[in-house]
Coordinates of C-alpha atoms and ligand atoms in Angstrom, one line a residue:
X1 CA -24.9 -13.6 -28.0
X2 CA -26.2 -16.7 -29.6
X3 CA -23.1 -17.9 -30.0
X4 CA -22.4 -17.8 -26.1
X5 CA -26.0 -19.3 -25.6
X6 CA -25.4 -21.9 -27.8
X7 CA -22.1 -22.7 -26.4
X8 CA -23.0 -24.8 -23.2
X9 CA -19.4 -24.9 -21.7
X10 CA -19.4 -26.4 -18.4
X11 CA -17.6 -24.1 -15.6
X12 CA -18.2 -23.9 -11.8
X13 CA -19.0 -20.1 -11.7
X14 CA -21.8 -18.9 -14.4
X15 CA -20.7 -15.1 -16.3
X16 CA -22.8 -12.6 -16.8
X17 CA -22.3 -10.5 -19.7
X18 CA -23.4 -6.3 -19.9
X19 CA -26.4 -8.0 -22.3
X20 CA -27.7 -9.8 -19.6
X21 CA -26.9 -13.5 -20.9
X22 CA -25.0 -15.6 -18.9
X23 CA -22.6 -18.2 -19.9
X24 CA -19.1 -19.9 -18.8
X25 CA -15.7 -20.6 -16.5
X26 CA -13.8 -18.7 -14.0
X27 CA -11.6 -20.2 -11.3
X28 CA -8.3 -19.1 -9.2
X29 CA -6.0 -21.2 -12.0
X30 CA -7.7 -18.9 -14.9
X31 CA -7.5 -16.1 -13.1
X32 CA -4.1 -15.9 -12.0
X33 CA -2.8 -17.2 -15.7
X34 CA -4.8 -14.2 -16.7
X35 CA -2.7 -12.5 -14.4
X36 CA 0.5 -13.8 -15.5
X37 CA -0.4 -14.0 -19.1
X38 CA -0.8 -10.0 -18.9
X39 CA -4.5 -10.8 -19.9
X40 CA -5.9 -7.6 -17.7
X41 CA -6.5 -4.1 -18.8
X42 CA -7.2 -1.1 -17.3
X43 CA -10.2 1.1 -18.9
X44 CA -11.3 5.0 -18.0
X45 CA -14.9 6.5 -17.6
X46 CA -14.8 9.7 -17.2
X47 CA -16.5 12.0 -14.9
X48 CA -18.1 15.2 -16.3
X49 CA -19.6 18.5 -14.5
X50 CA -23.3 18.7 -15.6
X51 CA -22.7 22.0 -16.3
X52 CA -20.5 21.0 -18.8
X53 CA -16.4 22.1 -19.2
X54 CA -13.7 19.0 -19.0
X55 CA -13.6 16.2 -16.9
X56 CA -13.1 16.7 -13.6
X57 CA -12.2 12.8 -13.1
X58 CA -11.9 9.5 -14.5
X59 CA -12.8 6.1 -13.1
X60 CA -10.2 3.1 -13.3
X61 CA -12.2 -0.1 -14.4
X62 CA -10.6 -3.6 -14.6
X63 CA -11.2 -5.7 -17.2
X64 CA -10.0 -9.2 -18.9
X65 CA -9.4 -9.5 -22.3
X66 CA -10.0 -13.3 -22.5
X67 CA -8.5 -14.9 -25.6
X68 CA -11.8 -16.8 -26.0
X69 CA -14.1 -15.1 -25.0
X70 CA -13.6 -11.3 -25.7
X71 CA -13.2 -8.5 -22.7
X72 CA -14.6 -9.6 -19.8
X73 CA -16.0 -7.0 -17.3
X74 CA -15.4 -7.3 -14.0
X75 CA -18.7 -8.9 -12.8
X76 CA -17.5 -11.9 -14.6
X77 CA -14.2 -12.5 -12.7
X78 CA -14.1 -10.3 -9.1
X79 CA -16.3 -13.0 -7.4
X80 CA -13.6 -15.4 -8.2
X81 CA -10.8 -12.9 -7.2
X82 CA -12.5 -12.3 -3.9
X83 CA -12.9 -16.0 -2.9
X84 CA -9.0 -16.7 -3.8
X85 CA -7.6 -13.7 -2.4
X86 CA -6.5 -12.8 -6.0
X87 CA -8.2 -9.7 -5.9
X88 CA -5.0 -8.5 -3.5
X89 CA -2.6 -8.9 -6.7
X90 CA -5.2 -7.7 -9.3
X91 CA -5.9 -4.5 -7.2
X92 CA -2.4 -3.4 -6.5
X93 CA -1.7 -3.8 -10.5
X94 CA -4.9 -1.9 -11.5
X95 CA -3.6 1.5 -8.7
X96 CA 0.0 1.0 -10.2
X97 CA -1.3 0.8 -14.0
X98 CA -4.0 3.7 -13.3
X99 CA -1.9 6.2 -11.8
X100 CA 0.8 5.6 -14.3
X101 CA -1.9 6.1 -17.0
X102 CA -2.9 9.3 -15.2
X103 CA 0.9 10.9 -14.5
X104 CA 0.9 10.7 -18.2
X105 CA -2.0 12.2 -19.0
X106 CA -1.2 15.3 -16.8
X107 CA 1.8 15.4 -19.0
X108 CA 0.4 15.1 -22.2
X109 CA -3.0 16.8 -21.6
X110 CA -2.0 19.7 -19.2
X111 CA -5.3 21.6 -17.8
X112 CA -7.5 18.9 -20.1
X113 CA -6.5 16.8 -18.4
X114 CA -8.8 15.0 -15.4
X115 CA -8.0 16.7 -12.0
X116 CA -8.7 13.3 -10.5
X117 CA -8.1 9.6 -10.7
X118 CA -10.8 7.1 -8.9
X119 CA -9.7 3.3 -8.3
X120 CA -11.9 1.3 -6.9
X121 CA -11.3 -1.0 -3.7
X122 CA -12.8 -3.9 -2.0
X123 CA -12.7 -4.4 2.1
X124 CA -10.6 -7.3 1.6
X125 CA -7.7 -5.0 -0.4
X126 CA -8.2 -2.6 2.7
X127 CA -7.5 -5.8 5.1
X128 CA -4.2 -6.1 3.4
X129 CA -1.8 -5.0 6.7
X130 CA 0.2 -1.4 5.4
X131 CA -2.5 -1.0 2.4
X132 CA -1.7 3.1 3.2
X133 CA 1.7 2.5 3.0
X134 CA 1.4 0.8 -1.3
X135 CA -1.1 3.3 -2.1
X136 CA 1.7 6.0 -0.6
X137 CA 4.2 4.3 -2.3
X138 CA 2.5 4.0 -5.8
X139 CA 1.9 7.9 -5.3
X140 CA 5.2 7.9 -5.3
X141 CA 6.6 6.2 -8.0
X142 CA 3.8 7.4 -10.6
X143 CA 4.2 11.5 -9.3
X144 CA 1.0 11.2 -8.7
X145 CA -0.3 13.8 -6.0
X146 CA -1.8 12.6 -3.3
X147 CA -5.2 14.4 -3.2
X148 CA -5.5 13.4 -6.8
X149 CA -6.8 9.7 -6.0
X150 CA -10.3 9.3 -5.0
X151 CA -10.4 5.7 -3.4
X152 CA -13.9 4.2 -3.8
X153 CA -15.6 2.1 -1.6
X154 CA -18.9 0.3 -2.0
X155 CA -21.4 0.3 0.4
X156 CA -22.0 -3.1 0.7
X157 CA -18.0 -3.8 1.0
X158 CA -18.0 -1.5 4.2
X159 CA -21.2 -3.0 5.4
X160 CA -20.2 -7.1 5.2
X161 CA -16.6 -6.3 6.6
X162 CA -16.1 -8.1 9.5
X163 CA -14.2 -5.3 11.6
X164 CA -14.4 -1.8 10.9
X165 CA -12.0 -0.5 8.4
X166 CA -11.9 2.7 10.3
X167 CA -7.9 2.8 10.8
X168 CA -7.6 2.6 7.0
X169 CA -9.5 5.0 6.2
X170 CA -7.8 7.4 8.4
X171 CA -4.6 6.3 7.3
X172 CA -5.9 7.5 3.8
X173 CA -6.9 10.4 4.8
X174 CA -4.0 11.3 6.2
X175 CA -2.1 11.1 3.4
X176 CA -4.3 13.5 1.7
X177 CA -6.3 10.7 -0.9
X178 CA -9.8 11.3 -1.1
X179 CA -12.2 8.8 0.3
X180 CA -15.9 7.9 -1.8
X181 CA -18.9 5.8 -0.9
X182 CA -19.8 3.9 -4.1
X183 CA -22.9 2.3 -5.0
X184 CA -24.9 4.9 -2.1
X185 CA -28.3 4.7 -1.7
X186 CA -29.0 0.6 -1.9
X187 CA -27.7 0.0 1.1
X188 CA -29.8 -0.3 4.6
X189 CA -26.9 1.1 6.7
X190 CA -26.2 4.1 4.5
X191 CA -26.5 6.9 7.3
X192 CA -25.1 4.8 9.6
X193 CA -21.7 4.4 7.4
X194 CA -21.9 8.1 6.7
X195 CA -21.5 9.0 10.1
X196 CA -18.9 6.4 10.9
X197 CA -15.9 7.0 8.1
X198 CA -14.6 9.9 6.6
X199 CA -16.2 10.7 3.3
X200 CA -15.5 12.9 0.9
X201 CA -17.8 12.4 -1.9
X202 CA -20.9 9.8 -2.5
X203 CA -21.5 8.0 -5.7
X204 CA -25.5 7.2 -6.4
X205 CA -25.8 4.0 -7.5
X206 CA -27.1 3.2 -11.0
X207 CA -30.3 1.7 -9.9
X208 CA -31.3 5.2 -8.1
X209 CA -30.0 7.4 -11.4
X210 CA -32.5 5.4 -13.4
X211 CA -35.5 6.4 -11.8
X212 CA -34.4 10.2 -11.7
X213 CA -36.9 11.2 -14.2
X214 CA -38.8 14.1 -14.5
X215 CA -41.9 14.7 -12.6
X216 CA -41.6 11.9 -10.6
X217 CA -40.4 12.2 -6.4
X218 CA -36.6 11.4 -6.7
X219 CA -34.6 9.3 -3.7
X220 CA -31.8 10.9 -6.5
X221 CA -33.1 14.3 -5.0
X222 CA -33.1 13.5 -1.0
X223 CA -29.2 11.9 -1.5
X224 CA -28.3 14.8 -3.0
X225 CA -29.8 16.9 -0.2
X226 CA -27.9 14.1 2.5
X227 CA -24.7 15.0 0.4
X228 CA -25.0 18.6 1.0
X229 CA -25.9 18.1 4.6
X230 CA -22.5 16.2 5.6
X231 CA -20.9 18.3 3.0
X232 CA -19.9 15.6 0.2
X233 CA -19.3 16.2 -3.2
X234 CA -21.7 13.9 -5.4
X235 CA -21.5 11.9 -8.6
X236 CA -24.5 10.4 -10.3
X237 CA -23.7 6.8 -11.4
X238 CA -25.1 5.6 -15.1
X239 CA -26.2 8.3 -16.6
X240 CA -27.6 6.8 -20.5
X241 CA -30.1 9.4 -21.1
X242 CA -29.9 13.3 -21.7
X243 CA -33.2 13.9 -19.8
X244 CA -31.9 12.4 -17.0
X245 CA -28.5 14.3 -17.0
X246 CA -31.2 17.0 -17.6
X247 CA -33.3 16.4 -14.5
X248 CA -30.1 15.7 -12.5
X249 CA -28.6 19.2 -13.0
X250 CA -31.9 21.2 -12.5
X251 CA -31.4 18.8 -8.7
X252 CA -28.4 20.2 -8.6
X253 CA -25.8 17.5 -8.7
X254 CA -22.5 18.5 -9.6
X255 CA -21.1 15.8 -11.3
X256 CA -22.3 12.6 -13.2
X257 CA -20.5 9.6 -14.9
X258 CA -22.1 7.5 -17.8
X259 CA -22.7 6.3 -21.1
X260 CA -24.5 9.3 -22.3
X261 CA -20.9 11.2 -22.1
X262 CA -18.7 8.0 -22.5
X263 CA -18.2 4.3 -21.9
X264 CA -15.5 3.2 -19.9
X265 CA -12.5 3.6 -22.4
X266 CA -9.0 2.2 -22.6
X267 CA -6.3 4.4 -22.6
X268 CA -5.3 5.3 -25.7
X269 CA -8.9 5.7 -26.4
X270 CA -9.5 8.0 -23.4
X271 CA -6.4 10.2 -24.7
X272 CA -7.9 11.1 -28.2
X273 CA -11.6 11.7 -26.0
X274 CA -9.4 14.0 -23.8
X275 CA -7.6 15.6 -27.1
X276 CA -11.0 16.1 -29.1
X277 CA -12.7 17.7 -25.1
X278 CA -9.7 20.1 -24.9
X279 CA -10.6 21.3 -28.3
X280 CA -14.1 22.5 -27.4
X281 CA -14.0 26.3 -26.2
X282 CA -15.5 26.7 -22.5
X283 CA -18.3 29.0 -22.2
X284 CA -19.2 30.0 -18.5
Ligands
LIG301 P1 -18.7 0.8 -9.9 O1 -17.4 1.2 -9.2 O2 -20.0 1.2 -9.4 O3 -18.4 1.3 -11.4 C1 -19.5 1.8 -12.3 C2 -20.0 0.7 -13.2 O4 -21.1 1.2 -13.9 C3 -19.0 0.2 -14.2 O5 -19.2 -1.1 -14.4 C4 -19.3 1.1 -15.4 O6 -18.9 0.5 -16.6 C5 -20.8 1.1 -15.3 N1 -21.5 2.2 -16.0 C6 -21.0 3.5 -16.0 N2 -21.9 4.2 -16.7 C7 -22.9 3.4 -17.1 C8 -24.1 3.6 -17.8 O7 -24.5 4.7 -18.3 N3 -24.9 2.5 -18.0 C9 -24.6 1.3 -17.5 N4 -25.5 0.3 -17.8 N5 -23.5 1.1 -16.8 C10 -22.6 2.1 -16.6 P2 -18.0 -2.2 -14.6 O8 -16.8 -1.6 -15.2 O9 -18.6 -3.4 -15.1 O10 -17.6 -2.5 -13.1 C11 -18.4 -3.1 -12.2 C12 -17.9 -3.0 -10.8 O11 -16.7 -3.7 -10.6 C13 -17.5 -1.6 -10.4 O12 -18.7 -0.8 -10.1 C14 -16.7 -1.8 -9.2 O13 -17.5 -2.1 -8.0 C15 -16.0 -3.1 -9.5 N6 -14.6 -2.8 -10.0 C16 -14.2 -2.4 -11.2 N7 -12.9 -2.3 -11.3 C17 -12.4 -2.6 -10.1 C18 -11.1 -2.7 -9.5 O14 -10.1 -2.4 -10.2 N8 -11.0 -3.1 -8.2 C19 -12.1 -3.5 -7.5 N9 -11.9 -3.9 -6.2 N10 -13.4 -3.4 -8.0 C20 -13.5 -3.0 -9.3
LIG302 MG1 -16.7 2.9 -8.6
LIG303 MG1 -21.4 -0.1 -8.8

């Protein structure tokens, strides 16, 4: 960290690093030699029953392993990949990588392995004209079923998008992917979108896991209740703490997704976590 603050490197776009400091670069050029250079990974979070029992799912994250500067999470570079388009290129690679990952694991893993694989998507990848048609195609090719992707969708993406991206999401649905509202709860229009698009599952943001504490009044508790209204399966975002995963299955959430289980892993890493899970009886 001091390192990094010490380092006064001029750039046009400033990073921000999981610590909080900020530093450094990023422009198109960088980004698509990251691209080129094979620079970009794919890591795994995985998503747990609070129950407990195997994961249920696993979340693709992108990240850049920068020669210089170590890996890079995504906060760092998407801005830049929005602003020159890249983000098309990088998102079709992360879907392709991910679902290869995860025909693999099915393999290798059998009933440990996760039942579903969530990739992430901005408004600007669902733009793209035929983006059904790729993701059908990469379902294809990888032998991935269908109604094993959960395409996620942030709030805010489907909120600033200039025309409603309501063909795409049917064209999703009608191949049988799964559909989820990222980042829910932050947003001002959040009914509004519920009621507009085809949901399957909501994701509360981080900010709103946080305060879902015991004792106190919970917006985690009244999503959860919204969920359950329209029907939606619900996964609690940034879980760090056992008394929160605590408080969030005596709510009655399903499903959560954080460091207190795991960090997003790559996928290697993810295997031997999915290896060591298997080995763990499961007692109803
Ligand atoms: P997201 O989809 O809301 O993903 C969850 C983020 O929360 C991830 O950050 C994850 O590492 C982080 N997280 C999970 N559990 C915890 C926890 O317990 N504590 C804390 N502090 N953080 C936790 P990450 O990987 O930095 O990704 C940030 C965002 O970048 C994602 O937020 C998503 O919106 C976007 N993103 C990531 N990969 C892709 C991608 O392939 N395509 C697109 N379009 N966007 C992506
Ligand atoms: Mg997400
Ligand atoms: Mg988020």
């Amino acid at each position: 960290i001091a390192m990094y603050a010490a380092k006064k490197v001029p750039g046009t776009v400033r990073l921000h690093y999981d610590c909080g400091m900020t530093a450094v670069l990023v422009d198109g050029g960088q980004l698509r030699a990251a691209i080129d250079g094979d620079h970009l990974r794919v890591h795994f979070q995985p998503i747990v029953p609070l129950g407990g029992g195997r994961p249920t799912g696993v979340e693709a994250l992108v990240r850049w392993q920068h020669p210089e500067h170590g890996l890079l999470t995504p906060d760092v570079f998407l801005p830049a990949a929005e602003r020159t388009g890249l983000i098309v290129p990088i998102g079709r690679w992360v879907l392709r990588t991910a679902c290869h990952r995860f025909a693999e694991w099915t393999l290798t893993h059998g009933t440990a392995a996760p039942a579903s694989l969530h990739v992430n998507v901005s408004a600007r990848e669902l733009r793209e004209p035929d983006f059904a048609g790729f993701v059908a195609a990469t379902l294809a090719e990888s032998g991935v079923a269908a109604e094993r992707l959960v395409v996620e969708i942030a709030e805010t993406e489907l909120m600033q998008a200039p025309a409603p991206l309501t063909a795409v999401l049917a064209d999703l649905k009608a191949l049988g992917t799964r559909i989820s509202l990222d980042d829910f709860g932050i947003g001002t229009a959040s009914l509004t979108l519920l009621h507009e698009y085809p949901f399957d599952e909501v994701k509360l943001d981080r900010s709103i896991t946080r305060t879902a504490v015991d004792g106190r009044p919970s917006m985690a508790a009244t999503v959860l209740q919204l969920a359950r209204a329209l029907d939606l399966h619900a996964v609690a975002v940034g879980v760090e703490q056992a008394r929160q995963a605590d408080r969030l299955w005596s709510l009655g959430y399903p499903a959560a997704q954080g460091y207190l289980f795991a960090r997003p892993l790559p996928a290697e890493e993810l295997a031997v976590w999915l290896t060591a899970c298997a080995q763990v009886p499961i007692t109803a």
